[in-house]
Amino acid sequence: MHVSIVASSPPSQADAFQWSDESDCQVMAERLAEGLRPLLSQGQTVYIELHGTLGAGKTTFTRHLLRALGVEGRIKSPSYAVVEPHEAAGGIQVHHFDFYRFNDPQEWEDAGFRDLFAAPGLKLAEWPEQAAGLLPRPDLRLHLTPVSDTRRDVRLQALTPTGEALRKGIQ
Ligand SMILES: Nc1ncnc2c1ncn2[C@@H]1O[C@H](COP(=O)(O)OP(=O)(O)O)[C@@H](O)[C@H]1O
Ligand SMILES: [Mg+2]
């Protein structure tokens, strides 16, 4: 996994990586899980946004991350349900959102998403653009750009001190 610093002025620091194939995606997910585990065990709330076109690897990255955090069983893509809840090792709550089909702001209130985002645990969101204005500020933003069938340009941006600590821990 190749790493280069592309920007270093606070408050939003970003790193550029390149994944040659899915095993690099898995390595980064496992490194991120290492950093997340102690924070989540202490009851922190961490929110990570996943940006990229269809097929970029947002769900794939999430699956590797959730596996590394000890989520067992099938990890479904939440596209139809908008959110899939999971339990990671140690009883940590994980909510995996996909806002691709989200188009009714009223659903934000009705489905209790505000409360979910305020509760301790890990939140991951694919297509957060679809719920812009409703979502809180993320700790981390991951931007995935396909370069070939297996190669991905990856940009990781930290937007909070928690995100910054996680970003540093990945290198
Ligand atoms: N380097 C890579 N990182 C992530 N996924 C990859 C990579 N190379 C190939 N893939 C494949 O690309 C597809 C990504 O699909 P998916 O994760 O569902 O995308 P998204 O959720 O962004 O729409 C998967 O079939 C995955 O196996
Ligand atoms: Mg997806």
Tab-separated table of C-alpha atoms and ligand atoms in Angstrom:
chain	number	residue	atom	x	y	z
A	1	MET	CA	0.000	0.000	0.000
A	2	HIS	CA	1.568	3.254	-1.137
A	3	VAL	CA	1.095	6.332	1.073
A	4	SER	CA	1.844	9.960	0.318
A	5	ILE	CA	0.846	13.111	2.156
A	6	VAL	CA	-1.156	15.346	-0.182
A	7	ALA	CA	-2.239	18.009	2.262
A	8	SER	CA	-1.191	18.795	5.773
A	9	SER	CA	-2.872	22.006	6.857
A	10	PRO	CA	-5.428	21.662	9.654
A	11	PRO	CA	-8.333	21.259	10.230
A	12	SER	CA	-8.731	18.788	7.406
A	13	GLN	CA	-5.686	16.621	6.816
A	14	ALA	CA	-5.698	14.129	3.981
A	15	ASP	CA	-3.540	11.238	2.874
A	16	ALA	CA	-3.456	9.629	-0.542
A	17	PHE	CA	-3.033	5.874	-0.899
A	18	GLN	CA	-3.287	3.420	-3.714
A	19	TRP	CA	-4.730	-0.065	-3.334
A	20	SER	CA	-3.452	-2.453	-6.036
A	21	ASP	CA	-6.148	-4.969	-5.217
A	22	GLU	CA	-8.696	-5.937	-2.588
A	23	SER	CA	-6.020	-7.294	-0.246
A	24	ASP	CA	-4.729	-3.703	0.176
A	25	CYS	CA	-8.281	-2.628	0.978
A	26	GLN	CA	-8.369	-5.360	3.638
A	27	VAL	CA	-4.995	-4.265	5.099
A	28	MET	CA	-6.194	-0.687	5.501
A	29	ALA	CA	-9.507	-1.815	7.012
A	30	GLU	CA	-7.610	-3.960	9.514
A	31	ARG	CA	-5.317	-1.066	10.459
A	32	LEU	CA	-8.296	1.213	10.954
A	33	ALA	CA	-9.990	-1.453	13.099
A	34	GLU	CA	-6.908	-1.508	15.366
A	35	GLY	CA	-7.315	2.219	15.990
A	36	LEU	CA	-11.078	2.041	16.400
A	37	ARG	CA	-11.199	-0.829	18.897
A	38	PRO	CA	-9.987	1.084	21.991
A	39	LEU	CA	-12.133	4.145	21.186
A	40	LEU	CA	-15.272	2.087	20.691
A	41	SER	CA	-14.579	-0.015	23.801
A	42	GLN	CA	-14.555	3.246	25.793
A	43	GLY	CA	-18.037	4.057	24.487
A	44	GLN	CA	-17.047	6.703	21.945
A	45	THR	CA	-19.145	7.584	18.903
A	46	VAL	CA	-17.190	7.436	15.629
A	47	TYR	CA	-18.637	8.334	12.227
A	48	ILE	CA	-16.920	7.484	8.933
A	49	GLU	CA	-18.175	8.602	5.502
A	50	LEU	CA	-17.469	6.523	2.396
A	51	HIS	CA	-17.435	8.367	-0.932
A	52	GLY	CA	-17.084	6.887	-4.422
A	53	THR	CA	-19.010	5.695	-7.463
A	54	LEU	CA	-20.967	2.430	-7.631
A	55	GLY	CA	-18.522	-0.459	-7.435
A	56	ALA	CA	-15.701	1.677	-6.025
A	57	GLY	CA	-15.430	-0.567	-2.955
A	58	LYS	CA	-17.337	1.219	-0.162
A	59	THR	CA	-19.230	-1.904	0.923
A	60	THR	CA	-16.165	-4.111	0.441
A	61	PHE	CA	-14.085	-1.872	2.719
A	62	THR	CA	-16.896	-1.842	5.287
A	63	ARG	CA	-17.096	-5.663	5.228
A	64	HIS	CA	-13.361	-6.011	5.882
A	65	LEU	CA	-13.567	-3.405	8.650
A	66	LEU	CA	-16.542	-5.066	10.351
A	67	ARG	CA	-14.924	-8.525	10.114
A	68	ALA	CA	-11.777	-7.108	11.709
A	69	LEU	CA	-13.941	-5.709	14.522
A	70	GLY	CA	-15.378	-9.171	15.109
A	71	VAL	CA	-18.734	-8.956	13.316
A	72	GLU	CA	-19.783	-12.521	12.468
A	73	GLY	CA	-22.213	-13.891	9.881
A	74	ARG	CA	-23.283	-12.352	6.611
A	75	ILE	CA	-22.641	-8.621	6.184
A	76	LYS	CA	-25.390	-7.486	3.819
A	77	SER	CA	-25.247	-4.294	1.797
A	78	PRO	CA	-27.862	-2.004	3.364
A	79	SER	CA	-29.079	-0.498	0.059
A	80	TYR	CA	-32.754	-1.392	0.510
A	81	ALA	CA	-33.016	-1.032	4.278
A	82	VAL	CA	-30.852	2.172	4.377
A	83	VAL	CA	-29.277	0.866	7.589
A	84	GLU	CA	-27.971	-2.509	8.753
A	85	PRO	CA	-27.146	-2.880	12.448
A	86	HIS	CA	-24.303	-5.151	13.566
A	87	GLU	CA	-22.733	-6.156	16.831
A	88	ALA	CA	-18.941	-6.256	16.952
A	89	ALA	CA	-16.762	-7.988	19.547
A	90	GLY	CA	-17.302	-6.752	23.097
A	91	GLY	CA	-20.906	-5.733	22.384
A	92	ILE	CA	-19.890	-2.713	20.276
A	93	GLN	CA	-22.790	-1.385	18.197
A	94	VAL	CA	-22.141	-0.736	14.506
A	95	HIS	CA	-24.584	0.900	12.072
A	96	HIS	CA	-23.840	0.643	8.356
A	97	PHE	CA	-25.896	3.136	6.301
A	98	ASP	CA	-26.364	3.373	2.550
A	99	PHE	CA	-28.236	6.553	1.598
A	100	TYR	CA	-28.284	5.781	-2.158
A	101	ARG	CA	-32.088	5.472	-2.145
A	102	PHE	CA	-32.717	7.945	0.652
A	103	ASN	CA	-34.909	10.792	-0.583
A	104	ASP	CA	-37.302	11.653	2.230
A	105	PRO	CA	-35.896	13.853	5.018
A	106	GLN	CA	-38.919	12.921	7.145
A	107	GLU	CA	-37.539	9.378	7.199
A	108	TRP	CA	-34.526	10.753	9.076
A	109	GLU	CA	-36.773	11.540	12.050
A	110	ASP	CA	-39.227	8.673	11.632
A	111	ALA	CA	-36.545	5.994	11.427
A	112	GLY	CA	-34.718	7.416	14.458
A	113	PHE	CA	-31.483	8.105	12.573
A	114	ARG	CA	-30.789	11.199	14.674
A	115	ASP	CA	-30.744	9.060	17.838
A	116	LEU	CA	-28.629	6.391	16.153
A	117	PHE	CA	-25.979	8.931	15.176
A	118	ALA	CA	-25.907	10.344	18.723
A	119	ALA	CA	-25.493	6.933	20.374
A	120	PRO	CA	-22.120	5.334	21.159
A	121	GLY	CA	-20.627	3.029	18.555
A	122	LEU	CA	-19.411	3.044	14.978
A	123	LYS	CA	-21.434	4.599	12.131
A	124	LEU	CA	-20.440	4.126	8.502
A	125	ALA	CA	-22.286	5.820	5.643
A	126	GLU	CA	-22.206	5.159	1.914
A	127	TRP	CA	-23.653	7.958	-0.292
A	128	PRO	CA	-23.743	10.522	2.537
A	129	GLU	CA	-24.315	13.189	-0.179
A	130	GLN	CA	-27.912	11.898	-0.343
A	131	ALA	CA	-28.521	12.927	3.269
A	132	ALA	CA	-26.495	16.139	3.223
A	133	GLY	CA	-27.658	18.622	5.856
A	134	LEU	CA	-28.915	15.862	8.140
A	135	LEU	CA	-25.707	13.985	8.862
A	136	PRO	CA	-23.264	15.156	11.533
A	137	ARG	CA	-19.660	16.072	10.736
A	138	PRO	CA	-17.744	12.852	10.094
A	139	ASP	CA	-14.532	11.961	11.912
A	140	LEU	CA	-13.112	10.481	8.717
A	141	ARG	CA	-13.930	10.620	5.028
A	142	LEU	CA	-12.708	7.902	2.708
A	143	HIS	CA	-12.823	8.721	-1.031
A	144	LEU	CA	-12.411	5.777	-3.420
A	145	THR	CA	-11.705	6.213	-7.131
A	146	PRO	CA	-11.418	3.149	-9.398
A	147	VAL	CA	-8.327	3.225	-11.621
A	148	SER	CA	-8.696	-0.300	-13.053
A	149	ASP	CA	-10.626	-3.485	-12.212
A	150	THR	CA	-8.645	-3.910	-9.011
A	151	ARG	CA	-6.714	-0.674	-8.480
A	152	ARG	CA	-8.184	2.155	-6.404
A	153	ASP	CA	-6.973	5.671	-5.646
A	154	VAL	CA	-7.822	6.304	-2.016
A	155	ARG	CA	-7.991	9.560	-0.132
A	156	LEU	CA	-8.439	9.616	3.614
A	157	GLN	CA	-9.461	12.880	5.213
A	158	ALA	CA	-9.699	13.589	8.957
A	159	LEU	CA	-12.204	16.211	10.107
A	160	THR	CA	-12.043	15.883	13.908
A	161	PRO	CA	-9.310	15.169	16.482
A	162	THR	CA	-10.631	11.588	16.725
A	163	GLY	CA	-10.404	11.255	12.948
A	164	GLU	CA	-6.919	12.714	12.978
A	165	ALA	CA	-5.755	10.133	15.543
A	166	LEU	CA	-7.272	7.339	13.450
A	167	ARG	CA	-5.694	8.690	10.248
A	168	LYS	CA	-2.243	8.792	11.838
A	169	GLY	CA	-2.688	5.259	13.167
A	170	ILE	CA	-3.180	3.849	9.675
A	171	GLN	CA	0.297	4.748	8.412
B	1	LIG	N1	-8.848	-2.773	-4.564
B	1	LIG	C1	-10.139	-3.052	-4.344
B	1	LIG	N2	-10.768	-2.552	-3.249
B	1	LIG	C2	-12.079	-2.797	-3.037
B	1	LIG	N3	-12.861	-3.533	-3.847
B	1	LIG	C3	-12.290	-4.050	-4.948
B	1	LIG	C4	-10.915	-3.838	-5.247
B	1	LIG	N4	-10.616	-4.456	-6.402
B	1	LIG	C5	-11.735	-5.040	-6.816
B	1	LIG	N5	-12.764	-4.810	-5.960
B	1	LIG	C6	-14.127	-5.310	-6.185
B	1	LIG	O1	-14.933	-4.189	-6.525
B	1	LIG	C7	-16.265	-4.393	-6.051
B	1	LIG	C8	-16.663	-3.238	-5.175
B	1	LIG	O2	-18.037	-3.353	-4.921
B	1	LIG	P1	-18.735	-2.652	-3.677
B	1	LIG	O3	-17.849	-2.754	-2.478
B	1	LIG	O4	-20.105	-3.210	-3.566
B	1	LIG	O5	-18.776	-1.122	-4.171
B	1	LIG	P2	-19.625	0.094	-3.636
B	1	LIG	O6	-20.166	-0.253	-2.278
B	1	LIG	O7	-18.658	1.246	-3.597
B	1	LIG	O8	-20.701	0.332	-4.649
B	1	LIG	C9	-16.249	-5.715	-5.299
B	1	LIG	O9	-16.707	-6.726	-6.177
B	1	LIG	C10	-14.779	-5.928	-4.964
B	1	LIG	O10	-14.444	-7.300	-4.850
B	2	MG	MG	-22.146	-0.247	-1.556
